[in-house]
Coordinates of C-alpha atoms in Angstrom, one line a residue:
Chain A
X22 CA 136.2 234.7 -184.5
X23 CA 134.5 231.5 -185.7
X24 CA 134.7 228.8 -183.4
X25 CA 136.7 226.3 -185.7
X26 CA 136.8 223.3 -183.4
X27 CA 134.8 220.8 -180.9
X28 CA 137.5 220.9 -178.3
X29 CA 136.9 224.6 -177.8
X30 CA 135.7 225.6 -173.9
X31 CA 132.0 226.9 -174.9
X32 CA 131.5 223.7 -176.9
X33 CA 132.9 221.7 -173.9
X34 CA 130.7 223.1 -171.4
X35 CA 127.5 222.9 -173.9
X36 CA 127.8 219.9 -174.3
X37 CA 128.1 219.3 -170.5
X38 CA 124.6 221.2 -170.3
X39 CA 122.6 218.4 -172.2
X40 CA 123.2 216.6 -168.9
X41 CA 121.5 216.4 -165.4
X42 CA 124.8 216.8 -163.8
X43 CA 126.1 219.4 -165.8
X44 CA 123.2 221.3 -165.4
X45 CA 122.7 221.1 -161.8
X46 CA 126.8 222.0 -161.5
X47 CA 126.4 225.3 -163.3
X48 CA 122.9 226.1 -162.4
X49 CA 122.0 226.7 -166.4
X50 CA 120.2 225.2 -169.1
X51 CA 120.3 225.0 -172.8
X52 CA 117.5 224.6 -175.8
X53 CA 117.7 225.3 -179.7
X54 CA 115.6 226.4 -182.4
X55 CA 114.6 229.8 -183.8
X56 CA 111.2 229.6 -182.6
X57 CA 112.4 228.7 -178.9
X58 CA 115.2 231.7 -178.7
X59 CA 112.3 234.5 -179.7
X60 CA 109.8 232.8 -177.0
X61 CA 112.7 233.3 -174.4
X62 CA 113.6 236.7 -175.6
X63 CA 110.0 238.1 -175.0
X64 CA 109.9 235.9 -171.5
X65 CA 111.8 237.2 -168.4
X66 CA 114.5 233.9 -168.7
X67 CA 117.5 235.2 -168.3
X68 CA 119.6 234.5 -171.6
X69 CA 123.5 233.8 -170.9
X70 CA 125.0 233.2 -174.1
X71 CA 123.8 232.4 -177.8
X72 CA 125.6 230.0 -180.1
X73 CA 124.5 229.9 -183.6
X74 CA 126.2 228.4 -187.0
X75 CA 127.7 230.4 -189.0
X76 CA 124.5 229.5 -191.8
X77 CA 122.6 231.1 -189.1
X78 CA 124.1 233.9 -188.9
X79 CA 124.5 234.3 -192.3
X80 CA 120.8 234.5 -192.1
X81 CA 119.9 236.7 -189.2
X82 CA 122.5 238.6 -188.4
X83 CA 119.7 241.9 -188.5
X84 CA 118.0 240.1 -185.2
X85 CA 121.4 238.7 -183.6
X86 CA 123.4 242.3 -184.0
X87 CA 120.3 244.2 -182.2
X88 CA 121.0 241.7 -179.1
X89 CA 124.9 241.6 -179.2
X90 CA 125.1 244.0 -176.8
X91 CA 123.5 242.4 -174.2
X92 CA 123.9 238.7 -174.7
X93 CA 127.0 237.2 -175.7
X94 CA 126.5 235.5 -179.5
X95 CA 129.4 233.2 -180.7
X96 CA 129.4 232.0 -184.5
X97 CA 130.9 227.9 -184.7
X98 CA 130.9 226.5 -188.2
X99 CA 128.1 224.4 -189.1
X100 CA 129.7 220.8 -189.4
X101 CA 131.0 221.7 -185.7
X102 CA 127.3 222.9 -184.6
X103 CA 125.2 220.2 -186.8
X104 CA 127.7 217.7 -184.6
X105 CA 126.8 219.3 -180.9
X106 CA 122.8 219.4 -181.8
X107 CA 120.4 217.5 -180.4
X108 CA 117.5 218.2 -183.2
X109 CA 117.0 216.4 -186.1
X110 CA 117.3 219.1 -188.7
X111 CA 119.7 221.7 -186.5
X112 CA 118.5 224.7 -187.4
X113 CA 121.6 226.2 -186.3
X114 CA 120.7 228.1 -182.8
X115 CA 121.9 227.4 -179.0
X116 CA 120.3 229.3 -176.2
X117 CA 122.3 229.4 -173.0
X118 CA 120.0 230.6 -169.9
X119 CA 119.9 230.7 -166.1
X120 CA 118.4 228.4 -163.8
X121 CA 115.5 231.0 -162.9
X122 CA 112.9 231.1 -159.9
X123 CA 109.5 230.7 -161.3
X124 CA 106.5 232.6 -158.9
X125 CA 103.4 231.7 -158.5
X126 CA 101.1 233.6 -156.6
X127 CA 98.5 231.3 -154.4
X128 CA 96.5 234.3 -154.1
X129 CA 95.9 234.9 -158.1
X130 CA 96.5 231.5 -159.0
X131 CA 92.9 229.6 -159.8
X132 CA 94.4 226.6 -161.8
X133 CA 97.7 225.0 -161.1
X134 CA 98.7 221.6 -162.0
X135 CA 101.1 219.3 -159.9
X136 CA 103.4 216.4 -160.9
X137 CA 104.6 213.8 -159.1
X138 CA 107.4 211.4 -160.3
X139 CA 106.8 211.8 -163.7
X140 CA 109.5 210.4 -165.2
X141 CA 109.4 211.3 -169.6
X142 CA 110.4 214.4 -171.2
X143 CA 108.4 214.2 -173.7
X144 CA 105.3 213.7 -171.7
X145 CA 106.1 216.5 -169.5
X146 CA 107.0 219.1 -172.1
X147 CA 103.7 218.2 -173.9
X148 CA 102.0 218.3 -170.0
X149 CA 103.4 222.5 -169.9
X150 CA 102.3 223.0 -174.1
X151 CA 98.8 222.2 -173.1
X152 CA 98.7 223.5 -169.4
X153 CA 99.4 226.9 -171.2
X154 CA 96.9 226.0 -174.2
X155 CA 93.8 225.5 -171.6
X156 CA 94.7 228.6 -169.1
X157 CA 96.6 226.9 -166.4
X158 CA 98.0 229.1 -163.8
X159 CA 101.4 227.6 -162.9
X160 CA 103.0 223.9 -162.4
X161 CA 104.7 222.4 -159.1
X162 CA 107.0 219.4 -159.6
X163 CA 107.8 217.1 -157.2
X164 CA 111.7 216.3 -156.3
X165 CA 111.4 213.1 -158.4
X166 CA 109.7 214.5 -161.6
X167 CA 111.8 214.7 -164.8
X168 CA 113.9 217.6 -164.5
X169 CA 112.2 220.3 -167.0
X170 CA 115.4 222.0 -167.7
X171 CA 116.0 218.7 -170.0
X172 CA 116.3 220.2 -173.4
X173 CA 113.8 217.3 -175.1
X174 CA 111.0 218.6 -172.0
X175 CA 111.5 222.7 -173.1
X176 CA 111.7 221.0 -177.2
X177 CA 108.2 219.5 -176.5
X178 CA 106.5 222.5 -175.5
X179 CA 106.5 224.5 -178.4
X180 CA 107.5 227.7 -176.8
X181 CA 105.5 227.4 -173.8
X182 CA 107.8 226.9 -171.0
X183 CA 108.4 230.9 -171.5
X184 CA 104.6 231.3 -170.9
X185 CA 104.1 229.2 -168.2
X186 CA 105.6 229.5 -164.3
X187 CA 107.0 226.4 -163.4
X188 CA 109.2 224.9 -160.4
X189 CA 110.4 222.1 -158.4
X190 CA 109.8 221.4 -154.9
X191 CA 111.2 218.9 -152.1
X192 CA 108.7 219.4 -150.0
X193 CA 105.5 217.9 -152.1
X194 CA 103.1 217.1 -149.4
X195 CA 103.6 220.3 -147.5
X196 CA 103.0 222.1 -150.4
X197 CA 99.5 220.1 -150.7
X198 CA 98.8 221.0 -147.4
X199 CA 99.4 224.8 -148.0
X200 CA 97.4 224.7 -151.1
X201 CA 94.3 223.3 -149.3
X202 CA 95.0 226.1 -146.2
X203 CA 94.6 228.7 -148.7
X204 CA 91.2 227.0 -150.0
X205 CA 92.0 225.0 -153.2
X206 CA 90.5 221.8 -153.9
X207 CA 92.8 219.0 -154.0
X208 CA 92.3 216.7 -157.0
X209 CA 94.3 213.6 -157.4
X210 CA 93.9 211.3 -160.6
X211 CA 94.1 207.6 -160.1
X212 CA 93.5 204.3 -161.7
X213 CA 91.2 203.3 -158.3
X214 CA 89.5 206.9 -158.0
X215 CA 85.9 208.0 -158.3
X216 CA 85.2 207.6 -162.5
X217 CA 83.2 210.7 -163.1
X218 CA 83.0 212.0 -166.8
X219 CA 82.8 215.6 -165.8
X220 CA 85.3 217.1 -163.6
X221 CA 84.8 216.8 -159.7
X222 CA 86.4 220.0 -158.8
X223 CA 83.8 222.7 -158.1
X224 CA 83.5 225.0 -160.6
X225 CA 84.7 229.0 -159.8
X226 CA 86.3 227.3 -157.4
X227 CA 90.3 227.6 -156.8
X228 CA 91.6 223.9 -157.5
X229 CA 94.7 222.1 -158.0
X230 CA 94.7 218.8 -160.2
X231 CA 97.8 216.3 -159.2
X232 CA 98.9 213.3 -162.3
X233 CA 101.6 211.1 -161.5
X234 CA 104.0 208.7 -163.1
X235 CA 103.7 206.5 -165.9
X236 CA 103.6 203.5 -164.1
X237 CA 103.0 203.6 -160.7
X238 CA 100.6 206.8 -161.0
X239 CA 100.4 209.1 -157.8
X240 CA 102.3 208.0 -154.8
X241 CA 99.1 206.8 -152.3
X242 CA 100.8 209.3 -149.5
X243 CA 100.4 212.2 -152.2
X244 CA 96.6 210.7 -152.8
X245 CA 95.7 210.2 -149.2
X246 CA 95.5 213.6 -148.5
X247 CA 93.8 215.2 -151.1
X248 CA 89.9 216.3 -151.2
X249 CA 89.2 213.6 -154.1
X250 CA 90.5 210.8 -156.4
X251 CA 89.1 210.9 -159.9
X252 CA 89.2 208.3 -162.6
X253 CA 88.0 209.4 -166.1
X254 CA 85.8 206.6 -167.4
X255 CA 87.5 204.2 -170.4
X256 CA 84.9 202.9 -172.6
X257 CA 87.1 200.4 -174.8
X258 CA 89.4 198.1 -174.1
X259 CA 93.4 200.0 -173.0
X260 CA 93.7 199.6 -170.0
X261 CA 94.8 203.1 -169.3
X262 CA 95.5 205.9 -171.3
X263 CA 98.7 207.9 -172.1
X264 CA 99.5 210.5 -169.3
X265 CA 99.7 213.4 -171.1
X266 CA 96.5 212.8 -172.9
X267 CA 94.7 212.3 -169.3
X268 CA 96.1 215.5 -168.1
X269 CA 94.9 217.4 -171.3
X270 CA 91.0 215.6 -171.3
X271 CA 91.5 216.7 -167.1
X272 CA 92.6 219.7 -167.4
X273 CA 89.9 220.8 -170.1
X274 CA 87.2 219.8 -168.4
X275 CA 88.4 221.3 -165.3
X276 CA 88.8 224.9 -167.1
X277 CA 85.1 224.8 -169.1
X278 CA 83.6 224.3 -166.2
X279 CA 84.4 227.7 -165.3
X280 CA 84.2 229.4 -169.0
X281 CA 80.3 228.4 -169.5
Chain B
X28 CA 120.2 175.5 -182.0
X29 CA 121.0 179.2 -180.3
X30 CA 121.1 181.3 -183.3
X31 CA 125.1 183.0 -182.0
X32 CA 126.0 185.1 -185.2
X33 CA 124.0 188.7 -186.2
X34 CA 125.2 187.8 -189.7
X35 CA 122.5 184.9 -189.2
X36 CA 119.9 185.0 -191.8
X37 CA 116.8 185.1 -189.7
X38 CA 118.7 188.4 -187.7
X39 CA 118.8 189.8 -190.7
X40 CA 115.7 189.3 -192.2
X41 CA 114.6 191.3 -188.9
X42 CA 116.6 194.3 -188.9
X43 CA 115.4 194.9 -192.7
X44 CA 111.4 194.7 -191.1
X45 CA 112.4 197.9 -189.1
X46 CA 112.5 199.9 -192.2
X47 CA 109.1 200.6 -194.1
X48 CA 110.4 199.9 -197.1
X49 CA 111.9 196.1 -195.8
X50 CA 108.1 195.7 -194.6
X51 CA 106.4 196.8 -197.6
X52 CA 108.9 194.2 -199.5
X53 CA 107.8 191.3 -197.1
X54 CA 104.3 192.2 -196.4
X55 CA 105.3 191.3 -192.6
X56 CA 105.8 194.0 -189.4
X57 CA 107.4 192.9 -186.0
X58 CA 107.2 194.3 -182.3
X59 CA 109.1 193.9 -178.7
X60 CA 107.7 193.0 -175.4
X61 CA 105.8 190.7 -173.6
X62 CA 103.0 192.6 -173.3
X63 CA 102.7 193.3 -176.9
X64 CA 103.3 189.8 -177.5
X65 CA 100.5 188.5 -175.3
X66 CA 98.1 191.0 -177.0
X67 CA 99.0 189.8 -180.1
X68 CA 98.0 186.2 -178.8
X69 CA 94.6 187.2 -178.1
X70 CA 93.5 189.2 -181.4
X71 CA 93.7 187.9 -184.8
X72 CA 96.7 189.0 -186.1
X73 CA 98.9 186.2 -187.9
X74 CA 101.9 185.8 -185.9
X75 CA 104.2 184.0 -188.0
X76 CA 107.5 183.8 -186.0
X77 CA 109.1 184.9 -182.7
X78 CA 112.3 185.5 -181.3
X79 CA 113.6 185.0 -178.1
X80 CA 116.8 186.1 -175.8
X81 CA 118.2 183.0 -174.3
X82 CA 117.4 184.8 -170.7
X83 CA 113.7 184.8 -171.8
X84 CA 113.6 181.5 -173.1
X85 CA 115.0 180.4 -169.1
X86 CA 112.2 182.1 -167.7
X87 CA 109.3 181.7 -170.3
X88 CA 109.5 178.0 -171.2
X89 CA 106.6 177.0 -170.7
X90 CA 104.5 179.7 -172.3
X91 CA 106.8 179.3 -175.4
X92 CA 106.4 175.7 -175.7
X93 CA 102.9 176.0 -175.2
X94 CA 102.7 178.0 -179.0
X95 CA 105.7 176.5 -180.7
X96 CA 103.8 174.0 -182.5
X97 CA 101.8 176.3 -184.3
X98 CA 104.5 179.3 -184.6
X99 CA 108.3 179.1 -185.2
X100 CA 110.5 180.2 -181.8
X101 CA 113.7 180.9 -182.4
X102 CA 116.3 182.1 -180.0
X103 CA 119.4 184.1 -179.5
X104 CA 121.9 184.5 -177.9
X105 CA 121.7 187.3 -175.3
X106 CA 124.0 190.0 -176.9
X107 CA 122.9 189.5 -180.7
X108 CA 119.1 190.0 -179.3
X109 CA 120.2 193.6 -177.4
X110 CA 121.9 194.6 -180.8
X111 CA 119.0 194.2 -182.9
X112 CA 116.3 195.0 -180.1
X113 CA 114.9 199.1 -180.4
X114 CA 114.0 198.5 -176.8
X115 CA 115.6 200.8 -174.4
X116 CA 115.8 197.7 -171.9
X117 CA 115.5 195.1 -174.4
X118 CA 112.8 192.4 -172.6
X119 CA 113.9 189.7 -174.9
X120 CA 110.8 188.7 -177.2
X121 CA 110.0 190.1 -180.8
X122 CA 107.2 188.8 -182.7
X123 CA 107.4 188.9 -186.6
X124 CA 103.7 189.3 -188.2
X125 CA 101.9 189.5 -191.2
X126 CA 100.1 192.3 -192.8
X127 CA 96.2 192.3 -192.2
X128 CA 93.0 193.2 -193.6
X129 CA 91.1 195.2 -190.8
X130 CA 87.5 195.2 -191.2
X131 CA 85.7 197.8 -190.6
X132 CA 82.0 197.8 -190.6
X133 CA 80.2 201.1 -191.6
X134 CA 76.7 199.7 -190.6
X135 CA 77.5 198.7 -187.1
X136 CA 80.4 201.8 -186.4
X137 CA 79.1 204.6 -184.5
X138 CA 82.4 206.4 -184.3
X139 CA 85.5 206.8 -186.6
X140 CA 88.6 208.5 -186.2
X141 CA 90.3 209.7 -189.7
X142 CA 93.9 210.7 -189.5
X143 CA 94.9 212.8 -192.8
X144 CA 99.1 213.0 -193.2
X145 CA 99.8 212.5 -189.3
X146 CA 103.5 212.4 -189.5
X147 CA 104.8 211.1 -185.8
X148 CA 105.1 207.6 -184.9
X149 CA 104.7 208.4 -181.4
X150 CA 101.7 210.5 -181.6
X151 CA 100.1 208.3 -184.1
X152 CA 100.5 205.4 -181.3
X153 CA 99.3 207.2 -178.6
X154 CA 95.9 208.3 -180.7
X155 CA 95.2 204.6 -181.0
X156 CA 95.3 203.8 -177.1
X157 CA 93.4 206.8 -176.8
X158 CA 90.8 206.1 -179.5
X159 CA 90.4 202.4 -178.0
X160 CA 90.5 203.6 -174.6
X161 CA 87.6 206.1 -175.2
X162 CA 85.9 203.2 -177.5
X163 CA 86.0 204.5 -181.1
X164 CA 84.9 201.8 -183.6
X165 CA 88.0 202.2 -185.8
X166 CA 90.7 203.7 -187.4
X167 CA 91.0 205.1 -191.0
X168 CA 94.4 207.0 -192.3
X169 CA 95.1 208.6 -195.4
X170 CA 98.1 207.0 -197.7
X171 CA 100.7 209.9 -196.5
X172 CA 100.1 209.0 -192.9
X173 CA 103.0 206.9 -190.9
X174 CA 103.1 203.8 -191.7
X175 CA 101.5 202.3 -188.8
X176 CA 103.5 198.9 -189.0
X177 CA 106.3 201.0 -187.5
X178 CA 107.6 199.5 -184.4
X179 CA 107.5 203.0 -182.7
X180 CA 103.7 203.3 -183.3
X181 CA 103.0 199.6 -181.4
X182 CA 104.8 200.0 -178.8
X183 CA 103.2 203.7 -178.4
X184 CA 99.6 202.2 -178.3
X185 CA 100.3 199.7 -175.6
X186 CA 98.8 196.8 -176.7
X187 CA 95.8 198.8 -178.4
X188 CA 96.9 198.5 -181.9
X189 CA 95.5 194.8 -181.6
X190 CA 92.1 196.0 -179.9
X191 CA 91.2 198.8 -182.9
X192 CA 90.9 198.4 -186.7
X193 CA 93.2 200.6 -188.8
X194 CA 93.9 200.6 -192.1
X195 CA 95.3 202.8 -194.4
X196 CA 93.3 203.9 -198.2
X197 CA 94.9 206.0 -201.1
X198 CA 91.3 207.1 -201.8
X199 CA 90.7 209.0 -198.6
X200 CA 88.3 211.5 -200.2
X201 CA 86.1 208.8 -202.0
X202 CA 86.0 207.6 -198.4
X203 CA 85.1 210.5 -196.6
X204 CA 82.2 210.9 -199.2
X205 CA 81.3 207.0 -198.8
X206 CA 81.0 207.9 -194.9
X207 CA 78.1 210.8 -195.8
X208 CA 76.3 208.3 -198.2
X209 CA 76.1 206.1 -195.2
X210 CA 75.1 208.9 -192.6
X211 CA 78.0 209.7 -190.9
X212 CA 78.3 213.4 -189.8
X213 CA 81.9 214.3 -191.1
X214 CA 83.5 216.4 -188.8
X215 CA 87.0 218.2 -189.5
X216 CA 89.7 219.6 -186.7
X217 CA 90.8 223.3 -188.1
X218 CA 92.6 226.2 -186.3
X219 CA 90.4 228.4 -188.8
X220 CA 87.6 226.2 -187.7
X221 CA 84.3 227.0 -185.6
X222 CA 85.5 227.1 -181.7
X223 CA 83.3 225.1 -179.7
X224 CA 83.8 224.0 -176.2
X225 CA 81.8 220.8 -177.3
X226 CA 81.6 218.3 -179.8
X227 CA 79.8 219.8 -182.5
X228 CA 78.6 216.0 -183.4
X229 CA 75.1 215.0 -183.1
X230 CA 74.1 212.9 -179.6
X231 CA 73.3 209.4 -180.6
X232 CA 74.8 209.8 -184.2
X233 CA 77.3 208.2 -186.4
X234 CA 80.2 210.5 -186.9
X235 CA 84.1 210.8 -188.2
X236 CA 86.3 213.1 -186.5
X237 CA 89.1 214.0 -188.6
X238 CA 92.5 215.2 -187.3
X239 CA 96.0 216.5 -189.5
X240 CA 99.2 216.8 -189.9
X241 CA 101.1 218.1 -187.1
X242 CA 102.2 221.2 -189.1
X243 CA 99.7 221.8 -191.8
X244 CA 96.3 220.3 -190.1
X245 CA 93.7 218.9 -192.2
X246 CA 94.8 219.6 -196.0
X247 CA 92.0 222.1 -196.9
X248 CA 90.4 219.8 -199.8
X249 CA 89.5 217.6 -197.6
X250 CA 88.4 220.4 -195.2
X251 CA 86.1 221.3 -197.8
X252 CA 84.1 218.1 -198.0
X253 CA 83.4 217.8 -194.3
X254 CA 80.0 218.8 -192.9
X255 CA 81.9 221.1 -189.9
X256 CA 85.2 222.2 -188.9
X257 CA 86.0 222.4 -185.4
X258 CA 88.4 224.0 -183.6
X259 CA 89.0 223.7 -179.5
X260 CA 88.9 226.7 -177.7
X261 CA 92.3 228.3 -176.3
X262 CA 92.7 229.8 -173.0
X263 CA 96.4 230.6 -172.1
X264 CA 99.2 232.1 -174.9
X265 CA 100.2 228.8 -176.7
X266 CA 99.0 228.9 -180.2
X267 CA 97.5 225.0 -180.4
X268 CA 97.8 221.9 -178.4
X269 CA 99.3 218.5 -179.4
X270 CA 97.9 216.6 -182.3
X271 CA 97.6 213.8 -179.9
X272 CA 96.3 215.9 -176.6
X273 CA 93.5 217.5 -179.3
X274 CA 92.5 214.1 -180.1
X275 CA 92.4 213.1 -177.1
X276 CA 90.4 215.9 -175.9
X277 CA 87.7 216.1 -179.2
X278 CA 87.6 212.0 -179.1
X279 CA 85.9 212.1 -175.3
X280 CA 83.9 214.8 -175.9
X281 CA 82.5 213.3 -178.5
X282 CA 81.7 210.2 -176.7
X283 CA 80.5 211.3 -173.6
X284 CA 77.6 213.0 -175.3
X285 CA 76.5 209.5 -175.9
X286 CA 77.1 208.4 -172.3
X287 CA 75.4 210.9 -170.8

């Protein structure tokens, strides 16, 4: 059976998943895009529901029959899929997964990142694409970050968000204060840190590195408790530079440190 | 006289400057924001009209008269301004402006950045606030790059597109081979390049960095014609960073081995 129309439930309650609300109502998420759905399928996400146009099907239905059993794939037709898709050129694939706990073990974890408040998708999709690329071990958001389930944040990262641990907490400072109990070194970035070309954090060492929203940067509660503020050095005339290309300078210099 | 129709001349005359083909017809570009606009006071680009929101006239007077002898203000009403505005909180000032002439001088640049087929308008925006943030000398893209006129590219650099020359030549491999007559080491970004953790680009040296298209990279002819290709190490299971994120990352290396 074809899905022939836009009222129909599953293209109701999709549509209802491209939203915060909807999201947070029925605890899953959505993302499209061939190369997304084989990332997920190798990952442990758990997968809820496929929708794909029927041009999509047309053209894979080898690699959609061998999952059929275990995850539900509807076929819509393609005016009725290009019309619920948020990408540019829909390439005619819907993934429907759960909300999932992420785990990240304090004990093997050398490199994590933390986010507070940071408020674009984009940014923090291309933030996860490049805390994979350098070796990251995991990433903790606080309550106010960008929710990553956003399907524009999972878009950005090019397939990493299946490689990657990732969660949310409430409880941001606390978490600080457990990371430096268990021996990490707390590393906040900030417009008024310490400018230092080279990262501060010891190398070999277990270290956490903190950015934080676009405009206001880390909350000065969040950066009064951590071992150090750092400041990477601007040599023209921005004032500032783009968040996600701080974090990916930070980060890298953070992780040679340890691979010379 | 509060311009109160969007059939108004001047109205339209803007919304044709947000195409690239209205600009290349007009030889004129325009931008949003006050911050942008007060940028664009203090460089040499040749403002040649502005446009205000009625509400930013009331609270902006004075700066306003303060130019309007020497550049045409017009303004709106409120509503016709948020219709035309690509803001997503329109502020209420657009500047119209006039092609330029960059210069840039080969005998006193140390470092270039060359951008072969970069296709985003946001990622080409953000590699010019980094590239004047980490002080580059200047800005050279090939003719099938974005047109860097495009709104979406100021408003990505933050006021940096008036700090940096760019310009854009249809003889990008005569000008790679002009840069090794005047001894610049030419250095390309590859995936298939060498991996180096560091800037493969003499200390104290003039040099080019050149980074690709987002999908394809550096188009191997002019890949060929470089005196390195580079490629930054990966640590984790993506497959390759950002375009803007690598830049980022190979522009800073790259300088601080001058700083050091």
């Amino acid at each position: 059976m074809v899905i022939q129309s836009k009222q129909n439930r599953k293209i109701k309650q999709i549509r209802k998943l491209f939203s915060h609300k909807g999201r947070e109502t029925e605890k899953c998420f959505v993302f499209e895009g061939k190369k997304l759905f084989e990332e997920a399928l190798k990952s442990a996400v758990p997968l809820v529901g496929i929708l794909v146009a029927r041009r999509f099907m047309d053209t894979n239905r080898h690699q959609l029959d061998a999952i059929s059993s275990e995850i539900p794939v509807e076929v819509v037709e393609d005016h009725i899929y290009d019309q619920l898709s948020r990408q540019k050129h829909p390439e005619g694939i819907l993934c429907i997964a759960k909300y999932f706990d992420a785990q990240i073990d304090l004990k093997r974890s050398q490199h994590l990142l933390l986010l507070d408040e940071l408020a674009d998708p984009g940014n923090l999709g291309t933030i996860i694409r490049t805390a994979d690329g350098v070796g990251f071990d995991g990433i903790i958001c606080s309550d106010q970050t960008v929710d990553f389930y956003n399907d524009k944040v999972i878009r950005a990262t090019m397939g990493s968000f299946f490689h990657i641990p990732i969660y949310k907490t409430d409880r941001f400072e606390a978490f600080i204060q457990k990371l430096k109990q268990n021996n990490f070194f707390v590393c906040a970035t900030s417009l008024n840190g310490n400018l230092s070309q080279e990262s501060p954090m010891p190398h070999h060492s277990k270290n956490a590195l903190i950015l934080g929203n676009e405009s206001h940067g880390v909350r000065p509660q969040i950066e009064a408790i951590c071992d150090f503020s750092w400041k990477l050095p601007i040599y023209g005339k921005a004032e500032s530079l783009n968040v996600a290309v701080a974090a990916g300078i930070m980060m890298y210099l953070t992780v040679i440190g340890d691979k010379k």
